[in-house]
CSV table of C-alpha atoms in Angstrom, one decimal:
chain,number,residue,atom,x,y,z
A,1,MET,CA,31.1,98.9,59.2
A,2,ASN,CA,34.4,97.1,59.8
A,3,VAL,CA,34.4,95.8,56.2
A,4,LEU,CA,33.5,99.1,54.6
A,5,THR,CA,36.2,101.0,56.5
A,6,GLY,CA,38.8,98.3,55.7
A,7,TYR,CA,39.2,97.4,59.4
A,8,LEU,CA,38.3,93.7,58.5
A,9,ALA,CA,38.7,91.9,55.2
A,10,MET,CA,35.6,90.5,53.6
A,11,SER,CA,35.4,86.7,53.0
A,12,SER,CA,33.1,87.0,50.0
A,13,GLY,CA,31.0,89.5,48.1
A,14,GLN,CA,31.7,93.1,47.0
A,15,ALA,CA,31.4,96.5,48.7
A,16,TRP,CA,31.9,100.0,47.4
A,17,VAL,CA,32.3,103.3,49.2
A,18,ALA,CA,31.6,106.5,47.2
A,19,GLY,CA,32.2,104.4,44.0
A,20,TYR,CA,35.5,102.9,45.1
A,21,ASP,CA,35.8,99.1,45.5
A,22,VAL,CA,36.8,98.3,49.0
A,23,GLN,CA,39.0,95.3,47.9
A,24,LYS,CA,40.5,96.8,44.7
A,25,GLU,CA,40.9,100.4,45.9
A,26,PRO,CA,41.2,100.1,49.7
A,27,MET,CA,43.1,103.4,50.3
A,28,ALA,CA,40.8,105.5,48.1
A,29,ALA,CA,37.8,104.0,49.9
A,30,ARG,CA,39.2,104.6,53.3
A,31,LYS,CA,39.8,108.3,52.5
A,32,GLN,CA,36.1,108.7,52.0
A,33,THR,CA,35.1,107.6,55.5
A,34,GLY,CA,35.9,108.4,59.1
A,35,TYR,CA,35.8,105.5,61.6
A,36,LEU,CA,36.1,105.5,65.4
A,37,PRO,CA,36.3,102.0,66.9
A,38,GLU,CA,35.1,101.1,70.4
A,39,GLN,CA,38.7,101.1,71.5
A,40,PRO,CA,40.5,103.9,69.7
A,41,PRO,CA,44.0,102.9,68.7
A,42,LEU,CA,45.7,105.6,70.8
A,43,TYR,CA,49.1,104.0,70.9
A,44,PRO,CA,50.4,104.1,74.5
A,45,ASP,CA,54.0,104.8,73.3
A,46,MET,CA,53.0,108.0,71.5
A,47,THR,CA,52.4,111.4,73.0
A,48,VAL,CA,49.4,113.4,72.0
A,49,ARG,CA,51.3,115.5,69.4
A,50,GLU,CA,53.1,112.4,68.0
A,51,TYR,CA,49.7,110.7,67.5
A,52,LEU,CA,48.2,113.7,65.9
A,53,ARG,CA,51.3,114.0,63.7
A,54,TYR,CA,50.8,110.4,62.7
A,55,CYS,CA,47.2,111.1,61.9
A,56,THR,CA,48.1,114.1,59.6
A,57,GLU,CA,50.5,111.8,57.7
A,58,LEU,CA,47.9,109.1,57.5
A,59,LYS,CA,45.3,111.6,56.1
A,60,GLY,CA,47.8,113.0,53.6
A,61,VAL,CA,48.0,116.5,55.1
A,62,ARG,CA,50.7,118.5,53.4
A,63,ARG,CA,53.9,118.9,55.4
A,64,GLU,CA,53.8,122.7,55.7
A,65,LYS,CA,50.2,122.5,57.1
A,66,ARG,CA,50.7,119.7,59.6
A,67,LYS,CA,51.9,121.9,62.5
A,68,SER,CA,49.0,124.4,62.1
A,69,GLU,CA,46.4,121.5,61.9
A,70,ILE,CA,47.8,119.9,65.0
A,71,GLU,CA,47.6,123.2,66.9
A,72,ARG,CA,44.0,123.7,65.6
A,73,VAL,CA,42.9,120.3,66.9
A,74,ILE,CA,44.6,120.8,70.3
A,75,GLU,CA,42.8,124.1,70.6
A,76,LEU,CA,39.5,122.4,69.9
A,77,THR,CA,40.0,119.9,72.8
A,78,ALA,CA,41.4,122.6,75.1
A,79,PRO,CA,39.0,125.6,74.8
A,80,VAL,CA,40.4,127.2,78.0
A,81,ARG,CA,43.8,128.7,77.6
A,82,ILE,CA,46.6,128.0,80.2
A,83,ALA,CA,46.7,131.7,81.0
A,84,HIS,CA,43.0,131.7,81.9
A,85,VAL,CA,43.5,128.7,84.2
A,86,VAL,CA,46.4,130.3,86.0
A,87,LEU,CA,44.7,133.6,86.4
A,88,GLY,CA,41.6,131.8,87.7
A,89,LYS,CA,43.7,130.1,90.4
A,90,MET,CA,45.4,133.3,91.3
A,91,VAL,CA,42.1,135.2,91.6
A,92,ALA,CA,40.7,132.4,93.7
A,93,ALA,CA,43.7,132.6,96.0
A,94,ALA,CA,43.4,136.4,96.2
A,95,VAL,CA,39.8,136.1,97.1
A,96,MET,CA,40.5,133.6,99.9
A,97,LEU,CA,43.3,135.8,101.2
A,98,LEU,CA,40.9,138.7,101.2
A,99,LEU,CA,38.3,136.7,103.2
A,100,ALA,CA,40.9,135.5,105.7
A,101,MET,CA,42.2,139.1,106.2
A,102,GLY,CA,38.6,140.3,106.5
A,103,LEU,CA,38.1,138.1,109.5
A,104,THR,CA,40.9,140.0,111.3
A,105,VAL,CA,39.0,143.3,111.0
A,106,LEU,CA,37.1,142.2,114.1
A,107,PHE,CA,40.2,143.0,116.3
A,108,PRO,CA,40.6,146.7,115.4
A,109,ALA,CA,36.9,147.1,115.6
A,110,VAL,CA,36.9,145.9,119.2
A,111,ILE,CA,40.0,148.0,120.0
A,112,SER,CA,38.3,151.1,118.5
A,113,GLN,CA,35.8,150.9,121.3
A,114,TYR,CA,38.5,151.7,123.8
A,115,ALA,CA,41.0,153.7,121.8
A,116,GLN,CA,41.0,156.1,118.9
A,117,ILE,CA,42.1,154.4,115.6
A,118,SER,CA,42.4,156.1,112.3
A,119,ALA,CA,40.3,154.2,109.7
A,120,ALA,CA,42.4,155.6,106.8
A,121,GLN,CA,45.7,154.5,108.4
A,122,MET,CA,44.2,151.0,109.2
A,123,ALA,CA,43.0,150.7,105.6
A,124,ALA,CA,46.5,151.6,104.3
A,125,VAL,CA,48.1,149.0,106.6
A,126,TYR,CA,45.7,146.3,105.4
A,127,LEU,CA,46.3,147.2,101.8
A,128,GLY,CA,50.1,146.9,102.3
A,129,TYR,CA,49.9,143.5,103.9
A,130,TYR,CA,47.4,142.3,101.4
A,131,LEU,CA,49.8,143.2,98.5
A,132,LEU,CA,52.7,141.6,100.3
A,133,ASP,CA,50.8,138.4,100.9
A,134,LEU,CA,49.5,138.4,97.4
A,135,SER,CA,53.1,138.5,96.1
A,136,MET,CA,53.9,135.6,98.4
A,137,LEU,CA,51.0,133.6,97.0
A,138,SER,CA,52.2,134.2,93.5
A,139,VAL,CA,55.5,132.7,94.4
A,140,GLY,CA,53.6,129.6,95.6
A,141,LEU,CA,51.8,129.5,92.3
A,142,LEU,CA,55.1,129.4,90.4
A,143,VAL,CA,56.5,126.8,92.7
A,144,SER,CA,53.5,124.6,92.3
A,145,SER,CA,53.9,124.7,88.5
A,146,LEU,CA,57.4,123.3,89.0
A,147,CYS,CA,56.3,120.4,91.1
A,148,VAL,CA,54.2,117.3,90.4
A,149,ASN,CA,53.3,116.6,94.0
A,150,GLN,CA,51.3,119.3,95.8
A,151,VAL,CA,52.7,118.4,99.2
A,152,THR,CA,56.2,119.0,97.8
A,153,ALA,CA,55.0,122.3,96.3
A,154,ALA,CA,53.6,123.4,99.7
A,155,VAL,CA,56.8,122.6,101.5
A,156,LEU,CA,58.9,124.3,98.9
A,157,THR,CA,56.7,127.4,99.0
A,158,LEU,CA,57.1,127.6,102.7
A,159,GLY,CA,60.8,127.2,102.3
A,160,VAL,CA,61.0,130.0,99.7
A,161,ASN,CA,58.9,132.4,101.9
A,162,VAL,CA,61.1,131.6,104.9
A,163,PHE,CA,64.1,132.4,102.8
A,164,LEU,CA,62.5,135.7,101.8
A,165,TYR,CA,62.0,136.5,105.5
A,166,LEU,CA,65.6,135.5,106.4
A,167,SER,CA,67.0,137.5,103.5
A,168,GLU,CA,65.2,140.6,104.7
A,169,HIS,CA,66.1,140.4,108.4
A,170,TYR,CA,69.4,138.5,108.4
A,171,ILE,CA,71.1,137.9,105.0
A,172,VAL,CA,70.8,141.4,103.4
A,173,PRO,CA,72.1,143.3,106.5
A,174,GLN,CA,75.1,141.0,106.6
A,175,LEU,CA,76.2,141.5,103.0
A,176,ASN,CA,78.4,144.5,103.5
A,177,ALA,CA,81.3,143.2,101.5
A,178,THR,CA,82.0,145.1,98.2
A,179,TYR,CA,82.0,142.0,96.0
A,180,LEU,CA,78.6,141.0,97.5
A,181,HIS,CA,77.0,144.3,96.7
A,182,ALA,CA,75.3,143.0,93.6
A,183,VAL,CA,73.8,140.1,95.5
A,184,ARG,CA,72.6,142.4,98.2
A,185,GLN,CA,70.9,144.7,95.7
A,186,ALA,CA,69.2,141.7,94.0
A,187,LEU,CA,67.9,140.4,97.3
A,188,ARG,CA,66.5,143.9,98.2
A,189,TRP,CA,64.2,143.6,95.1
A,190,LEU,CA,62.5,140.6,96.6
A,191,PRO,CA,59.1,141.1,98.3
A,192,SER,CA,59.7,142.2,101.9
A,193,SER,CA,58.0,144.0,104.7
A,194,GLN,CA,60.5,146.9,104.4
A,195,ARG,CA,58.2,148.3,101.7
A,196,LEU,CA,55.4,148.6,104.2
A,197,GLY,CA,56.8,151.6,106.0
A,198,ASP,CA,54.6,154.2,104.2
A,199,PHE,CA,51.6,152.0,104.5
A,200,ALA,CA,52.1,151.8,108.3
A,201,GLY,CA,52.1,155.5,108.4
A,202,GLY,CA,48.8,155.7,106.5
A,203,ILE,CA,50.4,156.6,103.2
A,204,ILE,CA,49.7,154.6,100.1
A,205,SER,CA,52.9,154.6,98.1
A,206,LEU,CA,52.1,154.2,94.4
A,207,SER,CA,55.6,152.9,93.7
A,208,ASP,CA,55.2,150.2,96.2
A,209,VAL,CA,51.7,149.3,94.9
A,210,VAL,CA,53.1,149.0,91.4
A,211,TYR,CA,56.1,146.9,92.6
A,212,TYR,CA,53.9,144.4,94.4
A,213,LEU,CA,51.5,144.1,91.5
A,214,ALA,CA,54.3,143.9,88.9
A,215,PHE,CA,56.0,141.2,90.9
A,216,THR,CA,52.7,139.2,91.2
A,217,GLY,CA,52.2,139.6,87.5
A,218,LEU,CA,55.7,138.4,86.8
A,219,MET,CA,55.1,135.3,88.8
A,220,VAL,CA,51.8,134.6,87.0
A,221,PHE,CA,53.5,135.0,83.7
A,222,LEU,CA,56.4,132.7,84.6
A,223,THR,CA,53.9,130.1,85.8
A,224,CYS,CA,52.1,130.2,82.4
A,225,CYS,CA,55.5,129.8,80.7
A,226,VAL,CA,56.5,126.8,82.8
A,227,ILE,CA,53.1,125.0,82.3
A,228,GLU,CA,53.2,125.7,78.6
A,229,ALA,CA,56.8,124.3,78.3
A,230,ARG,CA,55.9,121.2,80.3
A,231,ARG,CA,52.8,120.7,78.1
A,232,VAL,CA,54.9,120.9,74.9
A,233,ALA,CA,57.6,118.7,76.3
A,234,LYS,CA,55.0,116.0,77.2
A,235,GLY,CA,53.3,116.4,73.9
């Protein structure tokens, strides 16, 4: 096998591959075979894309087709798209959040035995807090895509959520100066409990529901963009 593929030179005799003499026409003979050694020569100094680009040059793929061929091979080895992975993680986090909040239903159930509680109002409150917490989780998803270490990602996510809390209760109310009006308006668009007023009154505000879902979707989209950019940069 090593001789037929040109991996080792023969000491004597003759060999042909598809009518090509291995010694006299080595390149033509090599083009007729595919060979995977026990230790593939994946050069450690090359990224994946650099190695695939080298393979296209080695196989004589035309320059205008090299990029599409590289992308085709990468798709074959990565059948699950980045968006599907990110959405899967977000859905898993949303389910865990739903289960965690479901455990707290025990408390209003006990209180309802001694006081009258509106089930519709309670459901609206739970929905509001679920959407708020979901948007916070999406921020954590984006932060984790920017970090290599998950401990660092957890600390930064906590820091970002603390900043969101402080901006709602302390920073935004203090930004009364005219030249800081734009900053105040920008911070007001961040997720906050101020949008839970209607939910607390038993009213499901469609605009607030759309806002929380849109913000969560934006964070998921940005996460996909960050991961894709890092994947291309690394090759």
